[in-house]
Protein backbone atom coordinates (compact mmCIF):
# COMPACT_ATOMS: atom_id res chain seq x y z
CA UNK A 1 0.00 0.00 0.00
CA UNK A 2 1.42 3.38 -1.05
CA UNK A 3 1.71 6.21 1.51
CA UNK A 4 1.41 9.79 0.28
CA UNK A 5 2.25 12.71 2.54
CA UNK A 6 1.10 15.96 1.14
CA UNK A 7 2.16 19.40 2.46
CA UNK A 8 2.12 18.15 6.03
CA UNK A 9 2.60 20.65 8.83
CA UNK A 10 2.76 19.59 12.47
CA UNK A 11 3.07 21.86 15.48
CA UNK A 12 3.68 21.37 19.20
CA UNK A 13 1.75 24.47 20.31
CA UNK A 14 3.75 27.23 18.52
CA UNK A 15 6.76 25.14 17.57
CA UNK A 16 6.69 23.92 13.96
CA UNK A 17 8.01 20.36 14.20
CA UNK A 18 7.21 19.34 10.61
CA UNK A 19 7.37 22.07 8.03
CA UNK A 20 5.57 21.22 4.82
CA UNK A 21 6.57 17.59 4.35
CA UNK A 22 5.96 15.97 0.96
CA UNK A 23 6.88 12.32 0.61
CA UNK A 24 5.66 9.27 -1.25
CA UNK A 25 6.51 5.81 0.05
CA UNK A 26 5.93 3.43 -2.84
CA UNK A 27 4.13 0.14 -2.44
CA UNK A 28 6.43 -2.46 -0.85
CA UNK A 29 9.21 0.07 -0.38
CA UNK A 30 11.21 0.73 2.80
CA UNK A 31 12.11 4.37 3.31
CA UNK A 32 14.47 5.38 6.08
CA UNK A 33 13.96 8.74 7.78
CA UNK A 34 17.44 9.84 8.73
CA UNK A 35 18.49 12.93 10.61
CA UNK A 36 19.91 14.31 13.84
CA UNK A 37 18.09 14.25 17.16
CA UNK A 38 15.09 16.57 17.22
CA UNK A 39 14.70 16.91 13.42
CA UNK A 40 11.15 15.49 13.49
CA UNK A 41 11.57 11.82 12.50
CA UNK A 42 9.46 10.40 15.32
CA UNK A 43 6.84 13.11 14.91
CA UNK A 44 6.45 12.19 11.23
CA UNK A 45 6.13 8.52 12.17
CA UNK A 46 3.52 9.37 14.81
CA UNK A 47 1.58 11.45 12.31
CA UNK A 48 1.46 8.49 9.89
CA UNK A 49 0.36 6.20 12.74
CA UNK A 50 -2.30 8.66 13.92
CA UNK A 51 -0.69 9.11 17.33
CA UNK A 52 -0.53 12.89 17.00
CA UNK A 53 -2.81 15.43 15.34
CA UNK A 54 -1.43 17.33 12.38
CA UNK A 55 -1.87 21.06 11.86
CA UNK A 56 -2.51 20.91 8.12
CA UNK A 57 -1.88 18.77 5.06
CA UNK A 58 -2.90 15.24 4.17
CA UNK A 59 -1.80 11.64 4.63
CA UNK A 60 -3.11 9.02 2.21
CA UNK A 61 -2.87 5.24 2.31
CA UNK A 62 -3.35 4.14 -1.27
CA UNK A 63 -6.10 6.47 -2.45
CA UNK A 64 -7.76 6.76 0.95
CA UNK A 65 -7.17 9.80 3.10
CA UNK A 66 -6.33 8.77 6.67
CA UNK A 67 -5.20 12.12 8.10
CA UNK A 68 -7.88 12.19 10.78
CA UNK A 69 -8.55 8.47 11.28
CA UNK A 70 -7.99 6.93 14.71
CA UNK A 71 -4.80 4.78 14.94
CA UNK A 72 -6.72 1.48 15.15
CA UNK A 73 -8.53 2.28 11.89
CA UNK A 74 -5.29 2.67 9.91
CA UNK A 75 -3.98 -0.91 9.46
CA UNK A 76 -0.57 0.34 10.50
CA UNK A 77 1.75 -1.40 12.98
CA UNK A 78 4.60 0.14 14.95
CA UNK A 79 7.82 -1.41 16.16
CA UNK A 80 9.44 0.65 18.91
CA UNK A 81 12.92 1.02 20.27
CA UNK A 82 11.89 -0.20 23.74
CA UNK A 83 9.86 -3.11 22.27
CA UNK A 84 6.82 -2.16 24.45
CA UNK A 85 6.20 -5.84 25.30
CA UNK A 86 4.11 -6.98 28.26
CA UNK A 87 6.72 -8.46 30.63
CA UNK A 88 4.31 -10.68 32.61
CA UNK A 89 2.94 -12.42 29.49
CA UNK A 90 4.48 -15.20 27.44
CA UNK A 91 5.82 -14.66 23.92
CA UNK A 92 2.65 -16.16 22.40
CA UNK A 93 0.37 -14.06 24.63
CA UNK A 94 2.23 -10.92 23.63
CA UNK A 95 1.90 -11.72 19.96
CA UNK A 96 -1.75 -12.72 20.05
CA UNK A 97 -2.79 -9.67 22.07
CA UNK A 98 -3.62 -7.58 18.99
CA UNK A 99 -5.70 -10.46 17.58
CA UNK A 100 -7.65 -10.79 20.86
CA UNK A 101 -8.47 -7.10 20.72
CA UNK A 102 -9.79 -7.70 17.21
CA UNK A 103 -11.84 -10.62 18.56
CA UNK A 104 -10.18 -13.23 16.35
CA UNK A 105 -11.15 -16.79 17.42
CA UNK A 106 -8.70 -18.87 19.49
CA UNK A 107 -7.91 -21.48 16.79
CA UNK A 108 -7.21 -18.82 14.15
CA UNK A 109 -5.10 -16.91 16.69
CA UNK A 110 -2.94 -19.95 17.35
CA UNK A 111 -2.31 -20.55 13.66
CA UNK A 112 -1.33 -16.93 13.07
CA UNK A 113 0.94 -16.78 16.12
CA UNK A 114 2.77 -19.89 14.93
CA UNK A 115 3.07 -18.45 11.43
CA UNK A 116 4.73 -15.24 12.61
CA UNK A 117 6.94 -17.08 15.11
CA UNK A 118 8.28 -19.00 12.15
CA UNK A 119 8.80 -15.82 10.10
CA UNK A 120 10.88 -14.22 12.88
CA UNK A 121 12.68 -17.54 13.56
CA UNK A 122 11.33 -18.05 17.08
CA UNK A 123 9.55 -21.38 16.60
CA UNK A 124 9.22 -23.15 19.93
CA UNK A 125 9.56 -19.96 22.01
CA UNK A 126 5.81 -19.34 22.41
CA UNK A 127 5.63 -20.37 26.08
CA UNK A 128 8.71 -18.44 27.20
CA UNK A 129 8.33 -15.38 29.39
CA UNK A 130 9.65 -12.10 27.94
CA UNK A 131 12.35 -11.75 30.63
CA UNK A 132 13.70 -15.16 29.61
CA UNK A 133 14.65 -13.79 26.17
CA UNK A 134 17.73 -11.95 24.92
CA UNK A 135 17.44 -8.41 23.58
CA UNK A 136 17.52 -9.65 19.98
CA UNK A 137 14.81 -12.22 20.68
CA UNK A 138 12.65 -9.56 22.35
CA UNK A 139 13.02 -7.39 19.27
CA UNK A 140 11.86 -10.36 17.15
CA UNK A 141 8.78 -10.71 19.37
CA UNK A 142 8.04 -7.01 18.90
CA UNK A 143 8.31 -7.53 15.14
CA UNK A 144 6.12 -10.65 15.28
CA UNK A 145 3.52 -8.74 17.26
CA UNK A 146 3.46 -6.05 14.59
CA UNK A 147 3.26 -8.57 11.74
CA UNK A 148 0.49 -10.71 13.22
CA UNK A 149 -2.20 -8.13 12.59
CA UNK A 150 -1.27 -8.18 8.88
CA UNK A 151 -0.68 -4.44 8.62
CA UNK A 152 -0.60 -2.59 5.33
CA UNK A 153 2.20 -0.42 6.65
CA UNK A 154 5.01 -1.09 9.13
CA UNK A 155 6.59 1.78 11.03
CA UNK A 156 9.88 1.32 12.86
CA UNK A 157 11.15 3.82 15.44
CA UNK A 158 14.85 3.15 15.99
CA UNK A 159 14.04 -0.52 16.60
CA UNK A 160 17.64 -1.65 17.03
CA UNK A 161 19.15 1.06 19.19
CA UNK A 162 19.06 -1.05 22.37
CA UNK A 163 21.03 -3.90 20.82
CA UNK A 164 24.78 -4.31 20.63
CA UNK A 165 26.56 -3.62 17.35
CA UNK A 166 26.80 -7.23 16.10
CA UNK A 167 23.16 -7.98 16.87
CA UNK A 168 22.07 -4.74 15.22
CA UNK A 169 23.67 -5.87 11.98
CA UNK A 170 22.03 -9.32 12.16
CA UNK A 171 18.63 -7.89 13.08
CA UNK A 172 18.63 -5.26 10.35
CA UNK A 173 19.29 -8.00 7.80
CA UNK A 174 16.40 -9.98 9.32
CA UNK A 175 14.03 -7.01 9.20
CA UNK A 176 15.01 -6.35 5.61
CA UNK A 177 14.49 -10.01 4.64
CA UNK A 178 11.05 -10.16 6.25
CA UNK A 179 9.95 -6.78 4.91
CA UNK A 180 10.97 -7.73 1.35
CA UNK A 181 9.43 -11.19 1.59
CA UNK A 182 6.10 -9.85 2.83
CA UNK A 183 6.29 -6.73 0.65
CA UNK A 184 5.00 -4.45 3.40
CA UNK A 185 5.40 -0.71 2.77
CA UNK A 186 7.62 0.54 5.60
CA UNK A 187 9.02 3.68 7.17
CA UNK A 188 12.11 3.23 9.32
CA UNK A 189 13.41 5.93 11.65
CA UNK A 190 17.09 5.97 12.49
CA UNK A 191 19.88 8.44 13.13
CA UNK A 192 22.50 5.92 11.99
CA UNK A 193 23.44 6.52 8.34
CA UNK A 194 25.04 3.10 7.97
CA UNK A 195 21.87 1.38 9.19
CA UNK A 196 19.77 3.52 6.84
CA UNK A 197 21.96 2.63 3.85
CA UNK A 198 21.92 -1.07 4.73
CA UNK A 199 18.18 -1.41 5.21
CA UNK A 200 16.42 1.12 3.02
CA UNK A 201 15.42 1.32 -0.63
CA UNK A 202 15.48 5.09 -0.31
CA UNK A 203 16.61 7.53 2.35
CA UNK A 204 14.90 10.78 3.31
CA UNK A 205 17.35 13.05 5.12
CA UNK A 206 15.65 15.47 7.54
CA UNK A 207 16.76 18.63 9.30
CA UNK A 208 14.69 21.01 11.44
CA UNK A 209 11.33 19.55 10.41
CA UNK A 210 12.14 19.59 6.69
CA UNK A 211 13.07 16.81 4.26
CA UNK A 212 16.23 17.97 2.51
CA UNK A 213 16.73 15.11 0.07
CA UNK A 214 15.07 11.83 -0.87
CA UNK A 215 17.22 9.47 -2.91
CA UNK A 216 18.15 5.82 -3.38
CA UNK A 217 20.30 4.75 -0.44
CA UNK A 218 23.68 4.72 -2.19
CA UNK A 219 23.01 8.08 -3.85
CA UNK A 220 22.53 9.94 -0.60
CA UNK A 221 26.19 9.11 0.05
CA UNK A 222 27.61 9.58 -3.44
CA UNK A 223 25.30 12.33 -4.74
CA UNK A 224 24.35 14.56 -1.83
CA UNK A 225 22.88 17.87 -2.90
CA UNK A 226 24.02 19.96 0.01
CA UNK A 227 26.67 20.03 2.67
CA UNK A 228 24.32 18.92 5.44
CA UNK A 229 23.34 15.70 3.65
CA UNK A 230 26.94 15.07 2.59
CA UNK A 231 28.25 15.44 6.14
CA UNK A 232 25.43 13.40 7.63
CA UNK A 233 26.11 10.49 5.27
CA UNK A 234 29.85 10.27 5.97
CA UNK A 235 33.15 12.09 6.17
CA UNK A 236 33.69 14.81 3.58
CA UNK A 237 36.57 16.99 2.52
CA UNK A 238 35.43 20.48 1.57
CA UNK A 239 38.20 21.95 -0.55
CA UNK A 240 39.04 25.61 -1.06
CA UNK A 241 38.79 26.57 -4.74
CA UNK A 242 38.90 29.45 -7.17
CA UNK A 243 36.71 29.46 -10.25
CA UNK A 244 38.72 30.02 -13.42
CA UNK A 245 36.19 29.42 -16.17
CA UNK A 246 32.71 27.97 -16.71
CA UNK A 247 32.10 25.81 -19.74
CA UNK A 248 28.90 24.03 -20.70
CA UNK A 249 29.42 20.92 -18.62
CA UNK A 250 32.75 21.56 -16.98
CA UNK A 251 34.03 23.99 -14.42
CA UNK A 252 37.69 24.87 -14.58
CA UNK A 253 39.05 25.46 -11.12
CA UNK A 254 42.21 26.13 -9.19
CA UNK A 255 42.41 23.91 -6.11
CA UNK A 256 45.47 24.45 -3.96
CA UNK A 257 48.01 25.02 -6.76
CA UNK A 258 46.48 22.67 -9.33
CA UNK A 259 44.34 23.61 -12.30
CA UNK A 260 41.51 21.05 -12.59
CA UNK A 261 38.21 20.38 -14.39
CA UNK A 262 35.14 19.15 -12.55
CA UNK A 263 32.21 17.81 -14.55
CA UNK A 264 28.57 18.41 -13.75
CA UNK A 265 26.78 15.17 -12.99
CA UNK A 266 24.92 16.29 -9.91
CA UNK A 267 21.85 17.23 -11.86
CA UNK A 268 20.76 19.98 -9.50
CA UNK A 269 23.53 22.27 -10.68
CA UNK A 270 23.08 23.52 -14.20
CA UNK A 271 26.42 24.85 -15.32
CA UNK A 272 24.86 26.86 -18.11
CA UNK A 273 23.21 28.96 -15.39
CA UNK A 274 26.54 29.28 -13.71
CA UNK A 275 27.92 31.10 -16.77
CA UNK A 276 26.01 34.17 -15.66
CA UNK A 277 27.19 33.90 -12.07
CA UNK A 278 30.29 35.79 -11.13
CA UNK A 279 32.96 33.92 -9.26
CA UNK A 280 32.31 35.27 -5.78
CA UNK A 281 28.61 34.42 -6.00
CA UNK A 282 29.39 30.92 -7.23
CA UNK A 283 31.97 30.17 -4.56
CA UNK A 284 29.64 31.60 -1.89
CA UNK A 285 26.83 29.34 -3.06
CA UNK A 286 28.62 26.08 -3.76
CA UNK A 287 31.29 24.12 -1.96
CA UNK A 288 33.55 21.55 -3.55
CA UNK A 289 33.44 18.11 -1.93
CA UNK A 290 35.48 14.97 -2.26
CA UNK A 291 35.11 11.82 -0.11
CA UNK A 292 38.22 10.37 1.61
CA UNK A 293 38.22 7.23 -0.57
CA UNK A 294 38.55 9.34 -3.73
CA UNK A 295 41.99 10.63 -2.89
CA UNK A 296 45.14 8.60 -3.28
CA UNK A 297 48.85 8.84 -2.60
CA UNK A 298 51.30 9.00 -5.46
CA UNK A 299 55.00 9.54 -5.89
CA UNK A 300 54.55 11.91 -8.78
CA UNK A 301 52.08 14.59 -7.76
CA UNK A 302 51.53 18.30 -8.17
CA UNK A 303 50.50 18.56 -4.54
CA UNK A 304 52.23 17.38 -1.38
CA UNK A 305 51.16 17.17 2.25
CA UNK A 306 52.33 15.97 5.63
CA UNK A 307 50.64 13.14 7.53
CA UNK A 308 49.46 14.42 10.90
CA UNK A 309 47.40 11.51 12.21
CA UNK A 310 46.90 7.84 11.34
CA UNK A 311 43.88 5.72 12.36
CA UNK A 312 43.71 1.98 11.74
CA UNK A 313 40.07 1.01 11.07
CA UNK A 314 39.98 -2.67 10.13
CA UNK A 315 40.45 -2.92 6.38
CA UNK A 316 40.88 0.84 5.97
CA UNK A 317 43.54 3.23 7.18
CA UNK A 318 42.48 6.82 7.68
CA UNK A 319 45.10 9.54 7.27
CA UNK A 320 44.69 13.17 8.31
CA UNK A 321 46.98 15.31 6.19
CA UNK A 322 47.94 18.96 6.30
CA UNK A 323 48.52 20.73 3.05
CA UNK A 324 50.42 23.99 3.13
CA UNK A 325 50.23 25.51 6.59
CA UNK A 326 46.78 24.72 7.92
CA UNK A 327 44.41 22.94 5.50
CA UNK A 328 43.54 19.42 6.57
CA UNK A 329 42.18 16.67 4.38
CA UNK A 330 41.19 13.11 5.23
CA UNK A 331 42.26 10.22 3.02
CA UNK A 332 41.07 6.59 3.29
CA UNK A 333 43.42 3.95 1.95
CA UNK A 334 42.77 0.21 1.80
CA UNK A 335 45.12 -1.70 4.03
CA UNK A 336 47.49 -3.86 2.04
CA UNK A 337 49.99 -1.40 0.65
CA UNK A 338 52.74 0.44 2.44
CA UNK A 339 51.66 1.93 5.77
CA UNK A 340 52.73 5.52 6.20
CA UNK A 341 53.40 7.23 9.50
CA UNK A 342 52.93 10.61 11.12
CA UNK A 343 55.35 13.17 9.72
CA UNK A 344 55.73 11.48 6.30
CA UNK A 345 55.65 13.92 3.36
CA UNK A 346 53.61 12.44 0.50
CA UNK A 347 52.19 13.27 -2.93
CA UNK A 348 48.39 13.48 -3.16
CA UNK A 349 46.14 12.85 -6.16
CA UNK A 350 42.43 13.69 -6.22
CA UNK A 351 40.02 11.72 -8.40
CA UNK A 352 38.25 14.77 -9.80
CA UNK A 353 35.61 12.64 -11.53
CA UNK A 354 34.27 11.89 -8.04
CA UNK A 355 34.33 15.49 -6.82
CA UNK A 356 30.94 17.19 -6.37
CA UNK A 357 29.58 20.65 -5.96
CA UNK A 358 27.20 21.01 -3.02
CA UNK A 359 24.92 23.81 -1.97
CA UNK A 360 26.68 25.43 0.95
CA UNK A 361 25.22 25.23 4.43
CA UNK A 362 23.10 28.26 5.28
P1 LIG B 1 15.24 11.78 18.21
O1 LIG B 1 16.18 11.18 17.20
O2 LIG B 1 15.98 12.47 19.33
O3 LIG B 1 14.18 10.84 18.69
P2 LIG B 1 13.40 13.06 16.34
O4 LIG B 1 14.02 13.47 15.07
O5 LIG B 1 12.60 11.84 16.36
O6 LIG B 1 14.52 13.04 17.48
P3 LIG B 1 11.02 14.37 17.33
O7 LIG B 1 10.85 13.52 18.54
O8 LIG B 1 10.11 14.16 16.20
O9 LIG B 1 12.53 14.32 16.82
O10 LIG B 1 10.92 15.89 17.79
C1 LIG B 1 10.94 16.97 16.86
C2 LIG B 1 10.97 18.28 17.64
O11 LIG B 1 9.74 18.44 18.34
C3 LIG B 1 12.08 18.38 18.67
O12 LIG B 1 12.61 19.66 18.63
C4 LIG B 1 11.36 18.12 19.99
O13 LIG B 1 11.99 18.83 21.03
C5 LIG B 1 9.97 18.63 19.71
N1 LIG B 1 8.96 17.86 20.47
C6 LIG B 1 8.79 16.52 20.44
N2 LIG B 1 7.75 16.13 21.22
C7 LIG B 1 7.25 17.27 21.76
C8 LIG B 1 6.17 17.56 22.66
N3 LIG B 1 5.40 16.60 23.13
N4 LIG B 1 5.97 18.86 22.98
C9 LIG B 1 6.75 19.85 22.48
N5 LIG B 1 7.77 19.65 21.62
C10 LIG B 1 8.03 18.39 21.27
XYZ file of C-alpha atoms and ligand atoms in Angstrom:
393
model
C 0.000 0.000 0.000
C 1.420 3.381 -1.052
C 1.712 6.211 1.511
C 1.408 9.787 0.281
C 2.255 12.705 2.542
C 1.096 15.965 1.140
C 2.158 19.402 2.456
C 2.118 18.152 6.033
C 2.602 20.655 8.829
C 2.761 19.590 12.468
C 3.068 21.860 15.476
C 3.681 21.373 19.198
C 1.748 24.467 20.309
C 3.749 27.226 18.516
C 6.757 25.138 17.565
C 6.686 23.924 13.957
C 8.013 20.364 14.199
C 7.210 19.337 10.609
C 7.375 22.067 8.034
C 5.565 21.223 4.823
C 6.572 17.590 4.350
C 5.956 15.970 0.962
C 6.885 12.315 0.609
C 5.660 9.274 -1.250
C 6.510 5.815 0.048
C 5.932 3.428 -2.845
C 4.128 0.140 -2.439
C 6.428 -2.463 -0.848
C 9.211 0.070 -0.377
C 11.205 0.732 2.796
C 12.107 4.372 3.313
C 14.470 5.382 6.085
C 13.962 8.742 7.780
C 17.443 9.841 8.726
C 18.492 12.929 10.605
C 19.910 14.307 13.838
C 18.095 14.245 17.156
C 15.090 16.565 17.215
C 14.704 16.911 13.424
C 11.151 15.493 13.490
C 11.570 11.822 12.500
C 9.457 10.403 15.325
C 6.843 13.110 14.906
C 6.448 12.189 11.233
C 6.126 8.518 12.166
C 3.521 9.371 14.809
C 1.582 11.453 12.305
C 1.455 8.485 9.891
C 0.355 6.199 12.742
C -2.301 8.658 13.916
C -0.691 9.114 17.326
C -0.534 12.895 17.004
C -2.812 15.434 15.336
C -1.425 17.325 12.376
C -1.869 21.055 11.859
C -2.508 20.913 8.116
C -1.878 18.767 5.056
C -2.904 15.235 4.167
C -1.798 11.641 4.628
C -3.105 9.024 2.212
C -2.874 5.237 2.312
C -3.354 4.139 -1.275
C -6.099 6.471 -2.454
C -7.758 6.763 0.948
C -7.172 9.802 3.097
C -6.329 8.768 6.666
C -5.201 12.125 8.097
C -7.875 12.189 10.778
C -8.548 8.473 11.278
C -7.987 6.926 14.712
C -4.797 4.783 14.938
C -6.721 1.479 15.146
C -8.530 2.284 11.891
C -5.295 2.667 9.905
C -3.979 -0.907 9.460
C -0.574 0.341 10.501
C 1.747 -1.397 12.983
C 4.599 0.137 14.945
C 7.822 -1.412 16.165
C 9.438 0.645 18.909
C 12.915 1.016 20.268
C 11.893 -0.205 23.739
C 9.862 -3.108 22.266
C 6.821 -2.164 24.453
C 6.205 -5.838 25.303
C 4.106 -6.981 28.260
C 6.721 -8.457 30.630
C 4.311 -10.678 32.608
C 2.936 -12.417 29.492
C 4.478 -15.203 27.436
C 5.817 -14.655 23.919
C 2.646 -16.163 22.396
C 0.373 -14.063 24.633
C 2.231 -10.920 23.635
C 1.904 -11.719 19.959
C -1.746 -12.722 20.047
C -2.790 -9.674 22.072
C -3.621 -7.584 18.993
C -5.695 -10.456 17.581
C -7.648 -10.788 20.856
C -8.470 -7.095 20.721
C -9.792 -7.702 17.208
C -11.838 -10.623 18.558
C -10.176 -13.227 16.347
C -11.149 -16.792 17.418
C -8.703 -18.871 19.487
C -7.907 -21.477 16.786
C -7.206 -18.816 14.154
C -5.097 -16.911 16.689
C -2.936 -19.954 17.354
C -2.310 -20.553 13.655
C -1.326 -16.926 13.065
C 0.940 -16.777 16.120
C 2.775 -19.887 14.932
C 3.070 -18.446 11.428
C 4.732 -15.238 12.610
C 6.937 -17.084 15.108
C 8.280 -19.003 12.146
C 8.800 -15.819 10.105
C 10.885 -14.224 12.881
C 12.681 -17.537 13.558
C 11.329 -18.050 17.078
C 9.554 -21.383 16.596
C 9.224 -23.149 19.934
C 9.564 -19.959 22.013
C 5.811 -19.339 22.412
C 5.633 -20.366 26.078
C 8.714 -18.436 27.201
C 8.329 -15.379 29.386
C 9.648 -12.103 27.938
C 12.349 -11.750 30.630
C 13.701 -15.161 29.612
C 14.647 -13.793 26.170
C 17.729 -11.955 24.915
C 17.437 -8.408 23.575
C 17.519 -9.649 19.980
C 14.808 -12.224 20.683
C 12.651 -9.559 22.353
C 13.015 -7.394 19.274
C 11.862 -10.362 17.155
C 8.778 -10.714 19.375
C 8.043 -7.014 18.895
C 8.311 -7.526 15.138
C 6.117 -10.653 15.279
C 3.515 -8.745 17.259
C 3.461 -6.046 14.589
C 3.263 -8.568 11.737
C 0.492 -10.707 13.218
C -2.204 -8.126 12.591
C -1.268 -8.183 8.879
C -0.679 -4.441 8.620
C -0.598 -2.594 5.326
C 2.200 -0.423 6.653
C 5.013 -1.085 9.131
C 6.587 1.781 11.032
C 9.884 1.315 12.860
C 11.152 3.817 15.441
C 14.855 3.149 15.994
C 14.041 -0.523 16.601
C 17.643 -1.652 17.029
C 19.145 1.064 19.193
C 19.061 -1.052 22.366
C 21.026 -3.899 20.816
C 24.781 -4.307 20.629
C 26.562 -3.618 17.351
C 26.796 -7.234 16.102
C 23.164 -7.983 16.869
C 22.072 -4.737 15.222
C 23.667 -5.868 11.977
C 22.028 -9.324 12.156
C 18.633 -7.894 13.080
C 18.625 -5.258 10.354
C 19.288 -8.001 7.803
C 16.395 -9.977 9.319
C 14.027 -7.010 9.201
C 15.010 -6.353 5.608
C 14.490 -10.010 4.640
C 11.052 -10.164 6.248
C 9.946 -6.778 4.914
C 10.972 -7.732 1.355
C 9.428 -11.192 1.592
C 6.096 -9.852 2.825
C 6.295 -6.728 0.652
C 4.998 -4.446 3.401
C 5.405 -0.713 2.772
C 7.617 0.536 5.604
C 9.024 3.676 7.168
C 12.106 3.231 9.318
C 13.408 5.932 11.647
C 17.091 5.971 12.491
C 19.879 8.439 13.133
C 22.497 5.924 11.990
C 23.442 6.525 8.342
C 25.037 3.097 7.972
C 21.872 1.380 9.188
C 19.774 3.517 6.842
C 21.962 2.628 3.855
C 21.924 -1.074 4.731
C 18.183 -1.411 5.210
C 16.417 1.116 3.017
C 15.418 1.324 -0.628
C 15.484 5.088 -0.313
C 16.611 7.530 2.355
C 14.903 10.781 3.308
C 17.350 13.051 5.125
C 15.647 15.466 7.535
C 16.762 18.627 9.297
C 14.687 21.009 11.443
C 11.328 19.551 10.409
C 12.136 19.585 6.688
C 13.067 16.808 4.263
C 16.232 17.966 2.514
C 16.734 15.111 0.070
C 15.073 11.826 -0.869
C 17.224 9.468 -2.905
C 18.146 5.815 -3.377
C 20.300 4.746 -0.442
C 23.675 4.725 -2.187
C 23.013 8.082 -3.851
C 22.532 9.940 -0.598
C 26.194 9.106 0.048
C 27.614 9.577 -3.442
C 25.297 12.330 -4.740
C 24.346 14.557 -1.827
C 22.879 17.874 -2.899
C 24.019 19.964 0.009
C 26.671 20.034 2.670
C 24.317 18.921 5.437
C 23.342 15.698 3.646
C 26.944 15.075 2.593
C 28.248 15.436 6.142
C 25.435 13.396 7.630
C 26.111 10.491 5.274
C 29.848 10.275 5.974
C 33.147 12.089 6.170
C 33.691 14.806 3.577
C 36.574 16.986 2.519
C 35.433 20.477 1.572
C 38.196 21.950 -0.549
C 39.038 25.609 -1.061
C 38.791 26.574 -4.742
C 38.897 29.453 -7.169
C 36.713 29.460 -10.246
C 38.719 30.018 -13.419
C 36.187 29.422 -16.169
C 32.709 27.971 -16.706
C 32.105 25.806 -19.738
C 28.899 24.034 -20.699
C 29.416 20.920 -18.620
C 32.751 21.556 -16.979
C 34.032 23.993 -14.420
C 37.694 24.872 -14.581
C 39.051 25.461 -11.118
C 42.207 26.126 -9.194
C 42.413 23.911 -6.111
C 45.470 24.447 -3.964
C 48.012 25.022 -6.762
C 46.484 22.666 -9.331
C 44.338 23.613 -12.299
C 41.508 21.049 -12.595
C 38.207 20.378 -14.392
C 35.138 19.154 -12.546
C 32.212 17.815 -14.555
C 28.573 18.408 -13.753
C 26.779 15.169 -12.986
C 24.916 16.290 -9.912
C 21.846 17.227 -11.861
C 20.764 19.980 -9.499
C 23.531 22.266 -10.682
C 23.082 23.520 -14.205
C 26.425 24.854 -15.321
C 24.859 26.861 -18.106
C 23.207 28.961 -15.395
C 26.540 29.280 -13.710
C 27.922 31.100 -16.767
C 26.011 34.171 -15.664
C 27.191 33.900 -12.071
C 30.295 35.790 -11.132
C 32.964 33.916 -9.263
C 32.308 35.267 -5.782
C 28.605 34.422 -5.996
C 29.387 30.917 -7.232
C 31.968 30.168 -4.555
C 29.637 31.597 -1.889
C 26.825 29.345 -3.060
C 28.621 26.076 -3.764
C 31.290 24.124 -1.958
C 33.547 21.548 -3.547
C 33.436 18.111 -1.925
C 35.478 14.969 -2.258
C 35.112 11.824 -0.110
C 38.216 10.375 1.612
C 38.224 7.235 -0.569
C 38.545 9.335 -3.726
C 41.989 10.632 -2.888
C 45.144 8.598 -3.283
C 48.847 8.843 -2.603
C 51.303 8.998 -5.459
C 55.002 9.539 -5.886
C 54.548 11.907 -8.785
C 52.075 14.592 -7.756
C 51.527 18.297 -8.174
C 50.505 18.563 -4.545
C 52.233 17.383 -1.376
C 51.161 17.167 2.254
C 52.331 15.970 5.632
C 50.644 13.141 7.525
C 49.464 14.421 10.901
C 47.402 11.507 12.215
C 46.903 7.835 11.342
C 43.885 5.717 12.364
C 43.707 1.985 11.739
C 40.072 1.011 11.068
C 39.976 -2.670 10.130
C 40.453 -2.919 6.381
C 40.877 0.842 5.970
C 43.536 3.228 7.182
C 42.482 6.821 7.680
C 45.097 9.544 7.267
C 44.692 13.170 8.307
C 46.983 15.315 6.193
C 47.937 18.959 6.296
C 48.525 20.730 3.052
C 50.423 23.987 3.135
C 50.235 25.510 6.585
C 46.777 24.720 7.923
C 44.415 22.945 5.497
C 43.543 19.424 6.574
C 42.183 16.666 4.380
C 41.192 13.106 5.235
C 42.263 10.222 3.018
C 41.074 6.589 3.293
C 43.416 3.945 1.948
C 42.766 0.212 1.803
C 45.124 -1.704 4.026
C 47.489 -3.863 2.038
C 49.993 -1.399 0.654
C 52.739 0.438 2.445
C 51.664 1.926 5.771
C 52.734 5.525 6.198
C 53.396 7.235 9.498
C 52.931 10.615 11.115
C 55.350 13.170 9.716
C 55.731 11.484 6.302
C 55.645 13.918 3.364
C 53.609 12.445 0.505
C 52.190 13.272 -2.932
C 48.389 13.483 -3.162
C 46.139 12.854 -6.157
C 42.425 13.691 -6.222
C 40.024 11.723 -8.398
C 38.254 14.773 -9.800
C 35.615 12.638 -11.527
C 34.265 11.893 -8.039
C 34.331 15.490 -6.817
C 30.942 17.193 -6.366
C 29.580 20.655 -5.957
C 27.204 21.013 -3.017
C 24.917 23.807 -1.971
C 26.682 25.433 0.951
C 25.223 25.228 4.432
C 23.097 28.257 5.279
P 15.243 11.782 18.214
O 16.178 11.183 17.201
O 15.979 12.465 19.333
O 14.176 10.844 18.686
P 13.403 13.065 16.340
O 14.022 13.467 15.065
O 12.598 11.835 16.365
O 14.523 13.039 17.478
P 11.023 14.369 17.328
O 10.851 13.517 18.542
O 10.115 14.155 16.202
O 12.529 14.319 16.816
O 10.923 15.889 17.790
C 10.941 16.973 16.864
C 10.970 18.276 17.637
O 9.740 18.439 18.338
C 12.076 18.377 18.670
O 12.614 19.656 18.626
C 11.365 18.118 19.985
O 11.987 18.828 21.034
C 9.967 18.633 19.714
N 8.962 17.857 20.467
C 8.790 16.522 20.439
N 7.747 16.131 21.221
C 7.253 17.274 21.761
C 6.172 17.562 22.656
N 5.400 16.604 23.129
N 5.973 18.857 22.978
C 6.753 19.853 22.475
N 7.771 19.651 21.622
C 8.034 18.393 21.275
